[in-house]
Amino acid sequence: MKVLTFIKMHGLGNDYVFIDCFPQATTQIIHKTDLPALARRVSDRHTGVGSDGLVLILPSENADARMRIFNADGSEAQMCGNAIRCVGKYLYESGKCHQPKMYIETLAGIRSLALQVKDEVVEQVTVNMGLPQVMPDVLTLAGTPYTFMSVNMGNPHAVFFCDYIPTDEDLHIRGPRIATHPHFAEGTNVECVRVRNPHELDVRVWERGSGATLACGTGACAAVVAAIQDGWTERSVTVHLPGGDLQIQWKNDHQSVYMTGSAEESFRGEITLPANPLTH
């Protein structure tokens, strides 16, 4: 039996199990572990810790730390805006990177974080989410064409503007149908967006590999980028998600999108790994 310590954290209810892989002993266990299987195990809300996925916080040769993200279904994600804020909070408060600005390596590239700290506690984190790629697109479902905005924030998003926010039942029907449609070679995240006014959006997200989540940082950014491109909003927008609000700013085209939001620790614990099937 091998034991891994973990930290359960969330950004607006988008929750992950984080494992600090800086200790050599932990790294050795991780190298021998089937990580997709571990992600599926810990994410299960009935038999596991319960989360939207698993995040590894690793040393980096190019940044202050490196982040690997595994969705609840075991697939690996390129980037997660809520998770990266939690990584910044953990690194600062644990003393591993005790500075208000840091750089985190992801599969989508290196992202810079600016931390708002009060009494040594990280209250808000602003993330440079990188340059968006956006273009209009059309998806055909059951013979009917639907226009949407295709936005890449280091990971793919399909943004649909709606007159109303879908119910949970509607989202669980439409979300996977779109996310796994053959139109998207590697699948996609799906955003349903309602425009309140030029400074506010309501957003529901079906996350690729995790399903309906209470918040999605890259999804909020994608929604704002699409809204700006379509002329719906100004360039500084509050995005209302089921788990809370994110502040998104895109000052000018061809520049980075910035996301600001909170990060919270829920609890800590230990995961006992059996010899099989999680190790190989």
PDB file of C-alpha atoms in Angstrom:
ATOM      1  CA  MET A   1       0.000   0.000   0.000  1.00  0.00           C
ATOM      2  CA  LYS A   2       1.159   3.529  -0.849  1.00  0.00           C
ATOM      3  CA  VAL A   3      -0.288   6.765   0.503  1.00  0.00           C
ATOM      4  CA  LEU A   4      -0.641  10.124  -1.244  1.00  0.00           C
ATOM      5  CA  THR A   5      -1.616  13.282   0.619  1.00  0.00           C
ATOM      6  CA  PHE A   6      -4.019  15.616  -1.175  1.00  0.00           C
ATOM      7  CA  ILE A   7      -5.591  19.059  -0.886  1.00  0.00           C
ATOM      8  CA  LYS A   8      -9.206  19.550  -1.994  1.00  0.00           C
ATOM      9  CA  MET A   9      -9.637  23.061  -3.439  1.00  0.00           C
ATOM     10  CA  HIS A  10     -12.147  24.841  -5.617  1.00  0.00           C
ATOM     11  CA  GLY A  11     -12.641  27.951  -7.685  1.00  0.00           C
ATOM     12  CA  LEU A  12     -16.315  28.965  -7.449  1.00  0.00           C
ATOM     13  CA  GLY A  13     -17.310  25.357  -6.842  1.00  0.00           C
ATOM     14  CA  ASN A  14     -15.239  23.952  -9.730  1.00  0.00           C
ATOM     15  CA  ASP A  15     -13.420  21.517  -7.458  1.00  0.00           C
ATOM     16  CA  TYR A  16     -10.279  19.445  -7.847  1.00  0.00           C
ATOM     17  CA  VAL A  17      -8.097  17.088  -5.873  1.00  0.00           C
ATOM     18  CA  PHE A  18      -4.586  18.573  -5.851  1.00  0.00           C
ATOM     19  CA  ILE A  19      -1.431  16.561  -5.190  1.00  0.00           C
ATOM     20  CA  ASP A  20       1.821  18.344  -4.315  1.00  0.00           C
ATOM     21  CA  CYS A  21       4.459  16.483  -6.305  1.00  0.00           C
ATOM     22  CA  PHE A  22       7.417  18.570  -5.101  1.00  0.00           C
ATOM     23  CA  PRO A  23       8.446  15.929  -2.505  1.00  0.00           C
ATOM     24  CA  GLN A  24      10.587  13.267  -4.190  1.00  0.00           C
ATOM     25  CA  ALA A  25       8.719  10.427  -2.495  1.00  0.00           C
ATOM     26  CA  THR A  26       5.436  11.654  -3.980  1.00  0.00           C
ATOM     27  CA  THR A  27       6.994  12.059  -7.426  1.00  0.00           C
ATOM     28  CA  GLN A  28       8.213   8.466  -7.323  1.00  0.00           C
ATOM     29  CA  ILE A  29       4.703   7.211  -6.547  1.00  0.00           C
ATOM     30  CA  ILE A  30       3.157   9.387  -9.266  1.00  0.00           C
ATOM     31  CA  HIS A  31       5.601   8.088 -11.894  1.00  0.00           C
ATOM     32  CA  LYS A  32       4.391   4.540 -11.206  1.00  0.00           C
ATOM     33  CA  THR A  33       0.687   5.369 -11.063  1.00  0.00           C
ATOM     34  CA  ASP A  34      -1.950   5.089 -13.769  1.00  0.00           C
ATOM     35  CA  LEU A  35      -2.985   8.757 -13.576  1.00  0.00           C
ATOM     36  CA  PRO A  36      -6.203   8.533 -15.653  1.00  0.00           C
ATOM     37  CA  ALA A  37      -7.369   5.687 -13.393  1.00  0.00           C
ATOM     38  CA  LEU A  38      -6.420   7.686 -10.287  1.00  0.00           C
ATOM     39  CA  ALA A  39      -8.342  10.701 -11.602  1.00  0.00           C
ATOM     40  CA  ARG A  40     -11.459   8.614 -12.187  1.00  0.00           C
ATOM     41  CA  ARG A  41     -11.164   7.084  -8.716  1.00  0.00           C
ATOM     42  CA  VAL A  42     -10.723  10.291  -6.716  1.00  0.00           C
ATOM     43  CA  SER A  43     -13.300  12.209  -8.765  1.00  0.00           C
ATOM     44  CA  ASP A  44     -16.142   9.793  -8.059  1.00  0.00           C
ATOM     45  CA  ARG A  45     -18.566  11.622  -5.753  1.00  0.00           C
ATOM     46  CA  HIS A  46     -19.916   8.374  -4.279  1.00  0.00           C
ATOM     47  CA  THR A  47     -16.828   6.205  -3.768  1.00  0.00           C
ATOM     48  CA  GLY A  48     -13.961   8.703  -4.068  1.00  0.00           C
ATOM     49  CA  VAL A  49     -13.038  12.119  -2.714  1.00  0.00           C
ATOM     50  CA  GLY A  50     -15.434  13.764  -5.153  1.00  0.00           C
ATOM     51  CA  SER A  51     -14.224  16.348  -7.663  1.00  0.00           C
ATOM     52  CA  ASP A  52     -14.256  17.598 -11.230  1.00  0.00           C
ATOM     53  CA  GLY A  53     -10.783  16.134 -11.686  1.00  0.00           C
ATOM     54  CA  LEU A  54      -7.237  15.632 -10.460  1.00  0.00           C
ATOM     55  CA  VAL A  55      -4.446  18.236 -10.567  1.00  0.00           C
ATOM     56  CA  LEU A  56      -0.750  17.538 -10.080  1.00  0.00           C
ATOM     57  CA  ILE A  57       1.466  20.401  -8.874  1.00  0.00           C
ATOM     58  CA  LEU A  58       4.941  19.623 -10.178  1.00  0.00           C
ATOM     59  CA  PRO A  59       8.400  21.234 -10.314  1.00  0.00           C
ATOM     60  CA  SER A  60       9.193  23.040 -13.581  1.00  0.00           C
ATOM     61  CA  GLU A  61      12.430  23.942 -15.318  1.00  0.00           C
ATOM     62  CA  ASN A  62      10.749  26.867 -17.062  1.00  0.00           C
ATOM     63  CA  ALA A  63       8.405  28.342 -14.433  1.00  0.00           C
ATOM     64  CA  ASP A  64       7.692  28.405 -10.696  1.00  0.00           C
ATOM     65  CA  ALA A  65       5.671  25.203 -11.032  1.00  0.00           C
ATOM     66  CA  ARG A  66       3.987  22.950 -13.578  1.00  0.00           C
ATOM     67  CA  MET A  67       0.341  21.898 -13.559  1.00  0.00           C
ATOM     68  CA  ARG A  68      -1.132  18.727 -15.041  1.00  0.00           C
ATOM     69  CA  ILE A  69      -4.926  18.411 -15.134  1.00  0.00           C
ATOM     70  CA  PHE A  70      -6.917  15.206 -15.492  1.00  0.00           C
ATOM     71  CA  ASN A  71     -10.667  15.446 -15.969  1.00  0.00           C
ATOM     72  CA  ALA A  72     -13.116  13.280 -14.044  1.00  0.00           C
ATOM     73  CA  ASP A  73     -13.195  10.790 -16.939  1.00  0.00           C
ATOM     74  CA  GLY A  74      -9.397  10.448 -16.882  1.00  0.00           C
ATOM     75  CA  SER A  75      -8.667  12.510 -19.989  1.00  0.00           C
ATOM     76  CA  GLU A  76      -5.921  15.120 -19.702  1.00  0.00           C
ATOM     77  CA  ALA A  77      -6.833  18.790 -20.169  1.00  0.00           C
ATOM     78  CA  GLN A  78      -4.593  21.507 -21.532  1.00  0.00           C
ATOM     79  CA  MET A  79      -5.687  24.276 -19.185  1.00  0.00           C
ATOM     80  CA  CYS A  80      -8.114  25.136 -16.373  1.00  0.00           C
ATOM     81  CA  GLY A  81      -8.619  28.685 -15.151  1.00  0.00           C
ATOM     82  CA  ASN A  82     -10.164  27.751 -11.808  1.00  0.00           C
ATOM     83  CA  ALA A  83      -7.541  25.108 -11.037  1.00  0.00           C
ATOM     84  CA  ILE A  84      -4.619  27.398 -11.820  1.00  0.00           C
ATOM     85  CA  ARG A  85      -5.887  30.004  -9.328  1.00  0.00           C
ATOM     86  CA  CYS A  86      -5.950  27.272  -6.679  1.00  0.00           C
ATOM     87  CA  VAL A  87      -2.406  26.248  -7.597  1.00  0.00           C
ATOM     88  CA  GLY A  88      -1.261  29.839  -7.119  1.00  0.00           C
ATOM     89  CA  LYS A  89      -2.955  30.044  -3.719  1.00  0.00           C
ATOM     90  CA  TYR A  90      -1.411  26.759  -2.573  1.00  0.00           C
ATOM     91  CA  LEU A  91       2.102  27.632  -3.750  1.00  0.00           C
ATOM     92  CA  TYR A  92       2.003  31.005  -1.994  1.00  0.00           C
ATOM     93  CA  GLU A  93       0.444  29.903   1.287  1.00  0.00           C
ATOM     94  CA  SER A  94       2.644  26.804   1.528  1.00  0.00           C
ATOM     95  CA  GLY A  95       5.757  28.934   1.025  1.00  0.00           C
ATOM     96  CA  LYS A  96       6.868  27.098  -2.099  1.00  0.00           C
ATOM     97  CA  CYS A  97       6.602  30.307  -4.109  1.00  0.00           C
ATOM     98  CA  HIS A  98       6.052  33.102  -1.614  1.00  0.00           C
ATOM     99  CA  GLN A  99       5.727  36.019  -4.015  1.00  0.00           C
ATOM    100  CA  PRO A 100       2.659  37.861  -5.342  1.00  0.00           C
ATOM    101  CA  LYS A 101       3.528  37.157  -8.970  1.00  0.00           C
ATOM    102  CA  MET A 102       4.345  33.707 -10.297  1.00  0.00           C
ATOM    103  CA  TYR A 103       4.452  31.663 -13.476  1.00  0.00           C
ATOM    104  CA  ILE A 104       2.799  28.274 -13.972  1.00  0.00           C
ATOM    105  CA  GLU A 105       3.584  25.903 -16.828  1.00  0.00           C
ATOM    106  CA  THR A 106       0.595  24.162 -18.453  1.00  0.00           C
ATOM    107  CA  LEU A 107       0.022  22.155 -21.620  1.00  0.00           C
ATOM    108  CA  ALA A 108      -1.391  25.385 -23.086  1.00  0.00           C
ATOM    109  CA  GLY A 109       1.826  27.275 -22.281  1.00  0.00           C
ATOM    110  CA  ILE A 110       3.156  29.294 -19.362  1.00  0.00           C
ATOM    111  CA  ARG A 111       0.594  31.477 -17.592  1.00  0.00           C
ATOM    112  CA  SER A 112       1.382  34.390 -15.256  1.00  0.00           C
ATOM    113  CA  LEU A 113      -0.540  34.903 -12.003  1.00  0.00           C
ATOM    114  CA  ALA A 114      -0.932  38.067  -9.919  1.00  0.00           C
ATOM    115  CA  LEU A 115      -2.074  37.324  -6.360  1.00  0.00           C
ATOM    116  CA  GLN A 116      -4.061  39.659  -4.118  1.00  0.00           C
ATOM    117  CA  VAL A 117      -2.903  38.842  -0.593  1.00  0.00           C
ATOM    118  CA  LYS A 118      -4.236  40.016   2.786  1.00  0.00           C
ATOM    119  CA  ASP A 119      -2.684  38.877   6.071  1.00  0.00           C
ATOM    120  CA  GLU A 120      -0.744  36.185   4.185  1.00  0.00           C
ATOM    121  CA  VAL A 121      -3.965  34.731   2.736  1.00  0.00           C
ATOM    122  CA  VAL A 122      -4.577  34.756  -1.023  1.00  0.00           C
ATOM    123  CA  GLU A 123      -8.019  36.276  -1.597  1.00  0.00           C
ATOM    124  CA  GLN A 124      -8.082  36.782  -5.373  1.00  0.00           C
ATOM    125  CA  VAL A 125      -5.926  35.711  -8.300  1.00  0.00           C
ATOM    126  CA  THR A 126      -5.651  37.376 -11.694  1.00  0.00           C
ATOM    127  CA  VAL A 127      -4.463  35.068 -14.469  1.00  0.00           C
ATOM    128  CA  ASN A 128      -3.097  36.002 -17.866  1.00  0.00           C
ATOM    129  CA  MET A 129      -5.069  33.447 -19.852  1.00  0.00           C
ATOM    130  CA  GLY A 130      -3.173  34.029 -23.092  1.00  0.00           C
ATOM    131  CA  LEU A 131      -4.215  34.966 -26.597  1.00  0.00           C
ATOM    132  CA  PRO A 132      -7.638  33.719 -27.708  1.00  0.00           C
ATOM    133  CA  GLN A 133      -8.340  32.330 -31.146  1.00  0.00           C
ATOM    134  CA  VAL A 134     -11.891  33.017 -32.261  1.00  0.00           C
ATOM    135  CA  MET A 135     -13.953  32.426 -35.377  1.00  0.00           C
ATOM    136  CA  PRO A 136     -17.621  31.924 -36.284  1.00  0.00           C
ATOM    137  CA  ASP A 137     -18.710  28.373 -37.060  1.00  0.00           C
ATOM    138  CA  VAL A 138     -21.799  26.302 -37.812  1.00  0.00           C
ATOM    139  CA  LEU A 139     -22.845  22.973 -36.288  1.00  0.00           C
ATOM    140  CA  THR A 140     -25.568  20.775 -37.763  1.00  0.00           C
ATOM    141  CA  LEU A 141     -27.701  18.805 -35.305  1.00  0.00           C
ATOM    142  CA  ALA A 142     -30.491  16.559 -36.587  1.00  0.00           C
ATOM    143  CA  GLY A 143     -30.383  18.395 -39.905  1.00  0.00           C
ATOM    144  CA  THR A 144     -30.658  21.864 -38.338  1.00  0.00           C
ATOM    145  CA  PRO A 145     -27.711  24.276 -38.563  1.00  0.00           C
ATOM    146  CA  TYR A 146     -26.728  26.219 -35.423  1.00  0.00           C
ATOM    147  CA  THR A 147     -24.285  29.103 -35.514  1.00  0.00           C
ATOM    148  CA  PHE A 148     -21.773  29.488 -32.693  1.00  0.00           C
ATOM    149  CA  MET A 149     -18.406  31.022 -31.936  1.00  0.00           C
ATOM    150  CA  SER A 150     -15.409  28.707 -31.842  1.00  0.00           C
ATOM    151  CA  VAL A 151     -12.942  29.993 -29.254  1.00  0.00           C
ATOM    152  CA  ASN A 152      -9.624  28.460 -28.254  1.00  0.00           C
ATOM    153  CA  MET A 153      -8.294  29.511 -24.842  1.00  0.00           C
ATOM    154  CA  GLY A 154      -5.552  26.893 -24.846  1.00  0.00           C
ATOM    155  CA  ASN A 155      -8.445  24.423 -24.947  1.00  0.00           C
ATOM    156  CA  PRO A 156     -11.443  24.375 -27.326  1.00  0.00           C
ATOM    157  CA  HIS A 157     -14.821  25.993 -26.659  1.00  0.00           C
ATOM    158  CA  ALA A 158     -18.089  26.187 -28.580  1.00  0.00           C
ATOM    159  CA  VAL A 159     -20.002  29.285 -27.444  1.00  0.00           C
ATOM    160  CA  PHE A 160     -23.746  29.483 -28.103  1.00  0.00           C
ATOM    161  CA  PHE A 161     -25.793  32.612 -27.336  1.00  0.00           C
ATOM    162  CA  CYS A 162     -29.234  31.846 -25.923  1.00  0.00           C
ATOM    163  CA  ASP A 163     -32.335  33.752 -24.868  1.00  0.00           C
ATOM    164  CA  TYR A 164     -32.375  31.765 -21.631  1.00  0.00           C
ATOM    165  CA  ILE A 165     -29.963  29.716 -19.555  1.00  0.00           C
ATOM    166  CA  PRO A 166     -30.705  25.974 -19.936  1.00  0.00           C
ATOM    167  CA  THR A 167     -31.942  23.935 -17.014  1.00  0.00           C
ATOM    168  CA  ASP A 168     -29.748  21.162 -15.606  1.00  0.00           C
ATOM    169  CA  GLU A 169     -31.833  18.639 -17.535  1.00  0.00           C
ATOM    170  CA  ASP A 170     -31.405  20.519 -20.819  1.00  0.00           C
ATOM    171  CA  LEU A 171     -27.670  20.946 -20.230  1.00  0.00           C
ATOM    172  CA  HIS A 172     -27.209  17.228 -19.566  1.00  0.00           C
ATOM    173  CA  ILE A 173     -28.924  16.471 -22.878  1.00  0.00           C
ATOM    174  CA  ARG A 174     -27.390  19.141 -25.111  1.00  0.00           C
ATOM    175  CA  GLY A 175     -23.949  19.339 -23.521  1.00  0.00           C
ATOM    176  CA  PRO A 176     -22.627  15.860 -24.312  1.00  0.00           C
ATOM    177  CA  ARG A 177     -24.371  15.815 -27.693  1.00  0.00           C
ATOM    178  CA  ILE A 178     -22.398  18.886 -28.766  1.00  0.00           C
ATOM    179  CA  ALA A 179     -19.168  18.136 -26.876  1.00  0.00           C
ATOM    180  CA  THR A 180     -18.735  14.762 -28.596  1.00  0.00           C
ATOM    181  CA  HIS A 181     -20.086  15.740 -32.020  1.00  0.00           C
ATOM    182  CA  PRO A 182     -17.883  14.595 -34.955  1.00  0.00           C
ATOM    183  CA  HIS A 183     -17.561  18.277 -35.936  1.00  0.00           C
ATOM    184  CA  PHE A 184     -15.008  18.544 -33.095  1.00  0.00           C
ATOM    185  CA  ALA A 185     -12.087  16.227 -33.739  1.00  0.00           C
ATOM    186  CA  GLU A 186     -10.927  16.255 -30.100  1.00  0.00           C
ATOM    187  CA  GLY A 187     -14.247  17.129 -28.477  1.00  0.00           C
ATOM    188  CA  THR A 188     -15.036  20.556 -27.073  1.00  0.00           C
ATOM    189  CA  ASN A 189     -16.230  22.473 -24.040  1.00  0.00           C
ATOM    190  CA  VAL A 190     -19.709  23.927 -24.496  1.00  0.00           C
ATOM    191  CA  GLU A 191     -20.944  27.311 -23.252  1.00  0.00           C
ATOM    192  CA  CYS A 192     -24.552  28.506 -23.189  1.00  0.00           C
ATOM    193  CA  VAL A 193     -24.479  32.288 -22.788  1.00  0.00           C
ATOM    194  CA  ARG A 194     -27.181  34.840 -22.049  1.00  0.00           C
ATOM    195  CA  VAL A 195     -26.345  38.534 -22.342  1.00  0.00           C
ATOM    196  CA  ARG A 196     -27.696  40.579 -19.426  1.00  0.00           C
ATOM    197  CA  ASN A 197     -26.205  43.896 -20.544  1.00  0.00           C
ATOM    198  CA  PRO A 198     -22.900  45.173 -22.036  1.00  0.00           C
ATOM    199  CA  HIS A 199     -21.079  44.384 -18.778  1.00  0.00           C
ATOM    200  CA  GLU A 200     -22.675  41.119 -17.587  1.00  0.00           C
ATOM    201  CA  LEU A 201     -23.136  37.595 -18.928  1.00  0.00           C
ATOM    202  CA  ASP A 202     -24.855  34.505 -17.541  1.00  0.00           C
ATOM    203  CA  VAL A 203     -22.990  31.324 -18.489  1.00  0.00           C
ATOM    204  CA  ARG A 204     -23.533  27.579 -18.076  1.00  0.00           C
ATOM    205  CA  VAL A 205     -20.759  25.199 -19.100  1.00  0.00           C
ATOM    206  CA  TRP A 206     -20.536  21.569 -20.088  1.00  0.00           C
ATOM    207  CA  GLU A 207     -16.858  20.747 -19.608  1.00  0.00           C
ATOM    208  CA  ARG A 208     -15.184  18.256 -21.888  1.00  0.00           C
ATOM    209  CA  GLY A 209     -14.321  15.238 -19.765  1.00  0.00           C
ATOM    210  CA  SER A 210     -16.108  16.441 -16.612  1.00  0.00           C
ATOM    211  CA  GLY A 211     -19.678  17.363 -17.564  1.00  0.00           C
ATOM    212  CA  ALA A 212     -21.728  20.154 -15.968  1.00  0.00           C
ATOM    213  CA  THR A 213     -19.609  22.204 -13.565  1.00  0.00           C
ATOM    214  CA  LEU A 214     -20.395  25.122 -11.276  1.00  0.00           C
ATOM    215  CA  ALA A 215     -17.760  27.277 -12.960  1.00  0.00           C
ATOM    216  CA  CYS A 216     -15.201  27.193 -15.772  1.00  0.00           C
ATOM    217  CA  GLY A 217     -12.474  29.815 -16.048  1.00  0.00           C
ATOM    218  CA  THR A 218     -11.518  29.191 -19.656  1.00  0.00           C
ATOM    219  CA  GLY A 219     -15.228  28.913 -20.495  1.00  0.00           C
ATOM    220  CA  ALA A 220     -15.947  32.315 -18.943  1.00  0.00           C
ATOM    221  CA  CYS A 221     -13.090  33.797 -20.971  1.00  0.00           C
ATOM    222  CA  ALA A 222     -14.346  32.151 -24.149  1.00  0.00           C
ATOM    223  CA  ALA A 223     -17.853  33.514 -23.547  1.00  0.00           C
ATOM    224  CA  VAL A 224     -16.560  37.066 -23.125  1.00  0.00           C
ATOM    225  CA  VAL A 225     -14.306  36.859 -26.185  1.00  0.00           C
ATOM    226  CA  ALA A 226     -17.238  35.623 -28.268  1.00  0.00           C
ATOM    227  CA  ALA A 227     -19.547  38.315 -26.878  1.00  0.00           C
ATOM    228  CA  ILE A 228     -17.036  41.055 -27.670  1.00  0.00           C
ATOM    229  CA  GLN A 229     -16.512  39.735 -31.186  1.00  0.00           C
ATOM    230  CA  ASP A 230     -20.274  39.674 -31.761  1.00  0.00           C
ATOM    231  CA  GLY A 231     -20.637  43.201 -30.368  1.00  0.00           C
ATOM    232  CA  TRP A 232     -22.715  42.202 -27.336  1.00  0.00           C
ATOM    233  CA  THR A 233     -20.490  43.566 -24.574  1.00  0.00           C
ATOM    234  CA  GLU A 234     -17.748  45.968 -23.622  1.00  0.00           C
ATOM    235  CA  ARG A 235     -14.244  44.667 -22.888  1.00  0.00           C
ATOM    236  CA  SER A 236     -14.570  44.326 -19.119  1.00  0.00           C
ATOM    237  CA  VAL A 237     -17.300  41.873 -18.147  1.00  0.00           C
ATOM    238  CA  THR A 238     -18.634  40.144 -15.046  1.00  0.00           C
ATOM    239  CA  VAL A 239     -19.500  36.524 -15.815  1.00  0.00           C
ATOM    240  CA  HIS A 240     -22.177  35.005 -13.581  1.00  0.00           C
ATOM    241  CA  LEU A 241     -21.757  31.241 -13.152  1.00  0.00           C
ATOM    242  CA  PRO A 242     -23.706  28.901 -10.845  1.00  0.00           C
ATOM    243  CA  GLY A 243     -20.762  28.885  -8.403  1.00  0.00           C
ATOM    244  CA  GLY A 244     -20.153  32.650  -8.388  1.00  0.00           C
ATOM    245  CA  ASP A 245     -18.688  35.476 -10.459  1.00  0.00           C
ATOM    246  CA  LEU A 246     -15.521  35.923 -12.487  1.00  0.00           C
ATOM    247  CA  GLN A 247     -14.163  39.217 -13.775  1.00  0.00           C
ATOM    248  CA  ILE A 248     -12.927  38.937 -17.361  1.00  0.00           C
ATOM    249  CA  GLN A 249     -11.064  41.618 -19.269  1.00  0.00           C
ATOM    250  CA  TRP A 250      -9.893  41.660 -22.889  1.00  0.00           C
ATOM    251  CA  LYS A 251      -8.488  45.108 -23.509  1.00  0.00           C
ATOM    252  CA  ASN A 252      -7.748  44.802 -27.211  1.00  0.00           C
ATOM    253  CA  ASP A 253      -7.847  42.227 -29.979  1.00  0.00           C
ATOM    254  CA  HIS A 254      -4.621  40.247 -30.390  1.00  0.00           C
ATOM    255  CA  GLN A 255      -3.836  40.707 -26.683  1.00  0.00           C
ATOM    256  CA  SER A 256      -4.203  38.395 -23.701  1.00  0.00           C
ATOM    257  CA  VAL A 257      -7.443  37.824 -21.796  1.00  0.00           C
ATOM    258  CA  TYR A 258      -7.269  38.364 -18.022  1.00  0.00           C
ATOM    259  CA  MET A 259      -9.408  36.488 -15.511  1.00  0.00           C
ATOM    260  CA  THR A 260      -9.835  37.395 -11.826  1.00  0.00           C
ATOM    261  CA  GLY A 261     -11.494  35.226  -9.232  1.00  0.00           C
ATOM    262  CA  SER A 262     -11.217  33.500  -5.881  1.00  0.00           C
ATOM    263  CA  ALA A 263      -9.685  30.185  -4.811  1.00  0.00           C
ATOM    264  CA  GLU A 264     -10.585  28.261  -1.672  1.00  0.00           C
ATOM    265  CA  GLU A 265      -9.257  25.252   0.209  1.00  0.00           C
ATOM    266  CA  SER A 266     -11.903  22.762   1.359  1.00  0.00           C
ATOM    267  CA  PHE A 267      -9.962  20.104   3.257  1.00  0.00           C
ATOM    268  CA  ARG A 268      -6.922  17.809   3.204  1.00  0.00           C
ATOM    269  CA  GLY A 269      -6.593  14.060   3.414  1.00  0.00           C
ATOM    270  CA  GLU A 270      -4.828  10.916   2.275  1.00  0.00           C
ATOM    271  CA  ILE A 271      -5.421   8.533  -0.612  1.00  0.00           C
ATOM    272  CA  THR A 272      -4.385   4.907  -0.139  1.00  0.00           C
ATOM    273  CA  LEU A 273      -3.298   3.297  -3.382  1.00  0.00           C
ATOM    274  CA  PRO A 274      -3.728  -0.451  -3.816  1.00  0.00           C
ATOM    275  CA  ALA A 275      -1.024  -2.367  -5.666  1.00  0.00           C
ATOM    276  CA  ASN A 276      -3.498  -2.762  -8.527  1.00  0.00           C
ATOM    277  CA  PRO A 277      -5.065  -1.470 -10.729  1.00  0.00           C
ATOM    278  CA  LEU A 278      -3.730   2.072 -10.277  1.00  0.00           C
ATOM    279  CA  THR A 279      -0.045   1.208 -10.653  1.00  0.00           C
ATOM    280  CA  HIS A 280       1.738  -0.115 -13.677  1.00  0.00           C
TER     281      HIS A 280
END
